[in-house]
Amino acid sequence: MRIGRRLSVMAVLGGLLVSGCTSSGGAAGPAAPSASGNEIEPSYTQQILDAQLDRGAYELGAGVVHRPKPDRPLGLSPCRLVELAGDVRITDGNANRRKAVPVPALYELRAQRSKPGFSVSIYLLPRQTDTSRLLAQVLTGARACGARTANAPASVISRSRAPITTASRTTTGKHGPGVAVLSDARYQAASPSPGPDWTIGPDGKLAPVGKLPAASNPPLTPTDTSVEYGQAVVYGMNGRFLVEVLKVAESSPSDPAPASGSQPSGPAYTKAQKILETVLTGFQGVPE
């Protein structure tokens, strides 16, 4: 599998290096740079992503390209939180007022899973971009997320909720510095009421200690339900490529549940960081 991926990446790099050349009687291959000579086409970026990640195994769709507008650069949102279908609901009162971190990218290629909870974004930056300053802006934005709350799923009759804490820090990978943004919430529900005690009455029959509630149909009472949420967003760079990987913590064979007392985002961060390093490796040696 690794040999196949390496050959795929080499083929893509070969296309980048020889693009524009023609053979006798043949048509010119697709040019990697744009007319301005400053862009690597999104199709090549998609090929490199596909060479690094098995889209079928990761349930990723084809990448969608987003480009800046003349008066509006692209942006990224290190504070955004993604809800899993049928799971914890997020309350974020500052979402509409929070500004995105501007990214001076030529385009963003975003590939995401059909169901929420996992996405990969690749930004192509102009030459000579101050990447240290850009990562510092991402870190600053992540430290200003404000208050958010995780609420029990809508399908559960519960008022249980937990504040979401977000921690951001710089990271160091084999391709250089990066940023990690971890968001966690956990509320452990109390044990349910044991109900009335019972005893044997004078007549030898079972009888409750105290008075039982009326045998009517009382309105449903909200229950005390455990709430747990975790998400990891990681950023890294290789050459002119800035990569973002977002992963929500899940309880599945590929995303084991966190150990008791640990952060729910722990397994998600480990997996997101591994995916980030894998994608960044695909851009090693791409001409700038």
PDB file of C-alpha atoms in Angstrom, residues 2-112:
ATOM      1  CA  ARG A   2       2.780   2.461   0.931  1.00  0.00           C
ATOM      2  CA  ILE A   3       4.688   1.668  -2.274  1.00  0.00           C
ATOM      3  CA  GLY A   4       1.554   2.384  -4.300  1.00  0.00           C
ATOM      4  CA  ARG A   5       0.994   5.685  -2.526  1.00  0.00           C
ATOM      5  CA  ARG A   6       4.612   6.739  -3.014  1.00  0.00           C
ATOM      6  CA  LEU A   7       4.377   5.957  -6.721  1.00  0.00           C
ATOM      7  CA  SER A   8       1.155   7.985  -6.926  1.00  0.00           C
ATOM      8  CA  VAL A   9       2.791  10.968  -5.250  1.00  0.00           C
ATOM      9  CA  MET A  10       5.843  10.659  -7.511  1.00  0.00           C
ATOM     10  CA  ALA A  11       3.544  10.617 -10.510  1.00  0.00           C
ATOM     11  CA  VAL A  12       1.826  13.775  -9.312  1.00  0.00           C
ATOM     12  CA  LEU A  13       5.156  15.490  -8.671  1.00  0.00           C
ATOM     13  CA  GLY A  14       6.317  14.374 -12.096  1.00  0.00           C
ATOM     14  CA  GLY A  15       3.248  16.037 -13.568  1.00  0.00           C
ATOM     15  CA  LEU A  16       4.077  19.200 -11.700  1.00  0.00           C
ATOM     16  CA  LEU A  17       7.648  19.262 -12.953  1.00  0.00           C
ATOM     17  CA  VAL A  18       6.991  18.439 -16.596  1.00  0.00           C
ATOM     18  CA  SER A  19       3.627  20.176 -17.055  1.00  0.00           C
ATOM     19  CA  GLY A  20       3.497  22.244 -20.177  1.00  0.00           C
ATOM     20  CA  CYS A  21       5.880  19.953 -22.095  1.00  0.00           C
ATOM     21  CA  THR A  22       4.582  18.293 -25.267  1.00  0.00           C
ATOM     22  CA  SER A  23       5.599  15.199 -27.145  1.00  0.00           C
ATOM     23  CA  SER A  24       5.717  14.913 -30.894  1.00  0.00           C
ATOM     24  CA  GLY A  25       2.158  15.068 -32.168  1.00  0.00           C
ATOM     25  CA  GLY A  26       0.768  14.985 -28.600  1.00  0.00           C
ATOM     26  CA  ALA A  27      -1.278  17.508 -26.677  1.00  0.00           C
ATOM     27  CA  ALA A  28       0.181  19.450 -23.777  1.00  0.00           C
ATOM     28  CA  GLY A  29      -0.486  18.037 -20.312  1.00  0.00           C
ATOM     29  CA  PRO A  30      -2.394  20.070 -17.718  1.00  0.00           C
ATOM     30  CA  ALA A  31      -0.235  22.867 -16.386  1.00  0.00           C
ATOM     31  CA  ALA A  32       0.254  22.871 -12.642  1.00  0.00           C
ATOM     32  CA  PRO A  33       0.848  26.631 -12.306  1.00  0.00           C
ATOM     33  CA  SER A  34      -1.871  29.037 -13.358  1.00  0.00           C
ATOM     34  CA  ALA A  35      -1.447  31.750 -15.911  1.00  0.00           C
ATOM     35  CA  SER A  36       0.018  33.941 -13.183  1.00  0.00           C
ATOM     36  CA  GLY A  37       2.652  31.309 -12.477  1.00  0.00           C
ATOM     37  CA  ASN A  38       1.717  31.406  -8.800  1.00  0.00           C
ATOM     38  CA  GLU A  39      -0.834  28.586  -8.482  1.00  0.00           C
ATOM     39  CA  ILE A  40      -0.740  24.826  -8.284  1.00  0.00           C
ATOM     40  CA  GLU A  41      -4.039  23.675  -9.719  1.00  0.00           C
ATOM     41  CA  PRO A  42      -6.604  22.196  -7.296  1.00  0.00           C
ATOM     42  CA  SER A  43      -6.693  19.002  -9.373  1.00  0.00           C
ATOM     43  CA  TYR A  44      -3.066  18.308  -8.444  1.00  0.00           C
ATOM     44  CA  THR A  45      -3.774  19.054  -4.792  1.00  0.00           C
ATOM     45  CA  GLN A  46      -6.689  16.589  -4.955  1.00  0.00           C
ATOM     46  CA  GLN A  47      -4.428  13.942  -6.525  1.00  0.00           C
ATOM     47  CA  ILE A  48      -1.906  14.311  -3.707  1.00  0.00           C
ATOM     48  CA  LEU A  49      -4.662  14.088  -1.084  1.00  0.00           C
ATOM     49  CA  ASP A  50      -6.025  10.942  -2.736  1.00  0.00           C
ATOM     50  CA  ALA A  51      -2.519   9.446  -2.833  1.00  0.00           C
ATOM     51  CA  GLN A  52      -2.165   9.973   0.924  1.00  0.00           C
ATOM     52  CA  LEU A  53      -5.664   9.100   2.190  1.00  0.00           C
ATOM     53  CA  ASP A  54      -7.947   6.313   1.018  1.00  0.00           C
ATOM     54  CA  ARG A  55     -11.160   8.284   0.497  1.00  0.00           C
ATOM     55  CA  GLY A  56     -13.266   5.135   0.721  1.00  0.00           C
ATOM     56  CA  ALA A  57     -11.795   4.086   4.045  1.00  0.00           C
ATOM     57  CA  TYR A  58     -12.160   7.596   5.482  1.00  0.00           C
ATOM     58  CA  GLU A  59     -15.595   8.136   3.859  1.00  0.00           C
ATOM     59  CA  LEU A  60     -14.378  11.406   2.356  1.00  0.00           C
ATOM     60  CA  GLY A  61     -16.061  12.995  -0.628  1.00  0.00           C
ATOM     61  CA  ALA A  62     -14.213  14.725  -3.435  1.00  0.00           C
ATOM     62  CA  GLY A  63     -12.771  18.077  -2.454  1.00  0.00           C
ATOM     63  CA  VAL A  64     -14.755  21.259  -3.055  1.00  0.00           C
ATOM     64  CA  VAL A  65     -12.753  24.317  -4.092  1.00  0.00           C
ATOM     65  CA  HIS A  66     -13.399  27.693  -2.441  1.00  0.00           C
ATOM     66  CA  ARG A  67     -11.723  30.845  -3.762  1.00  0.00           C
ATOM     67  CA  PRO A  68     -11.441  34.319  -2.249  1.00  0.00           C
ATOM     68  CA  LYS A  69     -13.517  37.208  -3.527  1.00  0.00           C
ATOM     69  CA  PRO A  70     -11.898  40.513  -4.548  1.00  0.00           C
ATOM     70  CA  ASP A  71     -12.879  42.195  -1.287  1.00  0.00           C
ATOM     71  CA  ARG A  72     -13.084  39.127   0.946  1.00  0.00           C
ATOM     72  CA  PRO A  73     -10.187  36.744   1.628  1.00  0.00           C
ATOM     73  CA  LEU A  74     -10.719  33.165   2.665  1.00  0.00           C
ATOM     74  CA  GLY A  75     -10.938  32.475   6.387  1.00  0.00           C
ATOM     75  CA  LEU A  76     -10.732  29.625   8.831  1.00  0.00           C
ATOM     76  CA  SER A  77     -12.590  29.165  12.120  1.00  0.00           C
ATOM     77  CA  PRO A  78     -10.555  27.409  14.823  1.00  0.00           C
ATOM     78  CA  CYS A  79     -13.485  27.883  17.247  1.00  0.00           C
ATOM     79  CA  ARG A  80     -16.157  26.174  15.176  1.00  0.00           C
ATOM     80  CA  LEU A  81     -17.750  23.105  16.732  1.00  0.00           C
ATOM     81  CA  VAL A  82     -19.418  20.320  14.756  1.00  0.00           C
ATOM     82  CA  GLU A  83     -22.345  18.280  16.058  1.00  0.00           C
ATOM     83  CA  LEU A  84     -22.684  14.590  15.328  1.00  0.00           C
ATOM     84  CA  ALA A  85     -26.111  13.565  14.059  1.00  0.00           C
ATOM     85  CA  GLY A  86     -28.390  12.611  16.961  1.00  0.00           C
ATOM     86  CA  ASP A  87     -25.733  13.359  19.553  1.00  0.00           C
ATOM     87  CA  VAL A  88     -24.861  16.274  21.832  1.00  0.00           C
ATOM     88  CA  ARG A  89     -26.188  19.695  20.784  1.00  0.00           C
ATOM     89  CA  ILE A  90     -23.966  22.758  20.911  1.00  0.00           C
ATOM     90  CA  THR A  91     -25.041  26.204  22.117  1.00  0.00           C
ATOM     91  CA  ASP A  92     -22.671  28.927  20.907  1.00  0.00           C
ATOM     92  CA  GLY A  93     -24.073  32.411  21.445  1.00  0.00           C
ATOM     93  CA  ASN A  94     -20.998  34.091  19.946  1.00  0.00           C
ATOM     94  CA  ALA A  95     -20.924  32.136  16.693  1.00  0.00           C
ATOM     95  CA  ASN A  96     -22.530  34.866  14.567  1.00  0.00           C
ATOM     96  CA  ARG A  97     -20.340  37.616  16.028  1.00  0.00           C
ATOM     97  CA  ARG A  98     -17.042  35.755  15.965  1.00  0.00           C
ATOM     98  CA  LYS A  99     -14.735  36.733  13.095  1.00  0.00           C
ATOM     99  CA  ALA A 100     -12.866  34.151  11.063  1.00  0.00           C
ATOM    100  CA  VAL A 101      -9.080  34.236  10.860  1.00  0.00           C
ATOM    101  CA  PRO A 102      -8.245  35.651   7.398  1.00  0.00           C
ATOM    102  CA  VAL A 103      -6.063  33.399   5.243  1.00  0.00           C
ATOM    103  CA  PRO A 104      -4.291  34.927   2.216  1.00  0.00           C
ATOM    104  CA  ALA A 105      -4.825  31.722   0.237  1.00  0.00           C
ATOM    105  CA  LEU A 106      -5.306  31.341  -3.499  1.00  0.00           C
ATOM    106  CA  TYR A 107      -7.897  28.651  -2.803  1.00  0.00           C
ATOM    107  CA  GLU A 108      -9.134  26.148  -0.230  1.00  0.00           C
ATOM    108  CA  LEU A 109      -9.768  22.506  -1.147  1.00  0.00           C
ATOM    109  CA  ARG A 110     -12.136  21.018   1.447  1.00  0.00           C
ATOM    110  CA  ALA A 111     -12.959  17.310   1.614  1.00  0.00           C
ATOM    111  CA  GLN A 112     -15.428  16.152   4.254  1.00  0.00           C
TER     112      GLN A 112
END
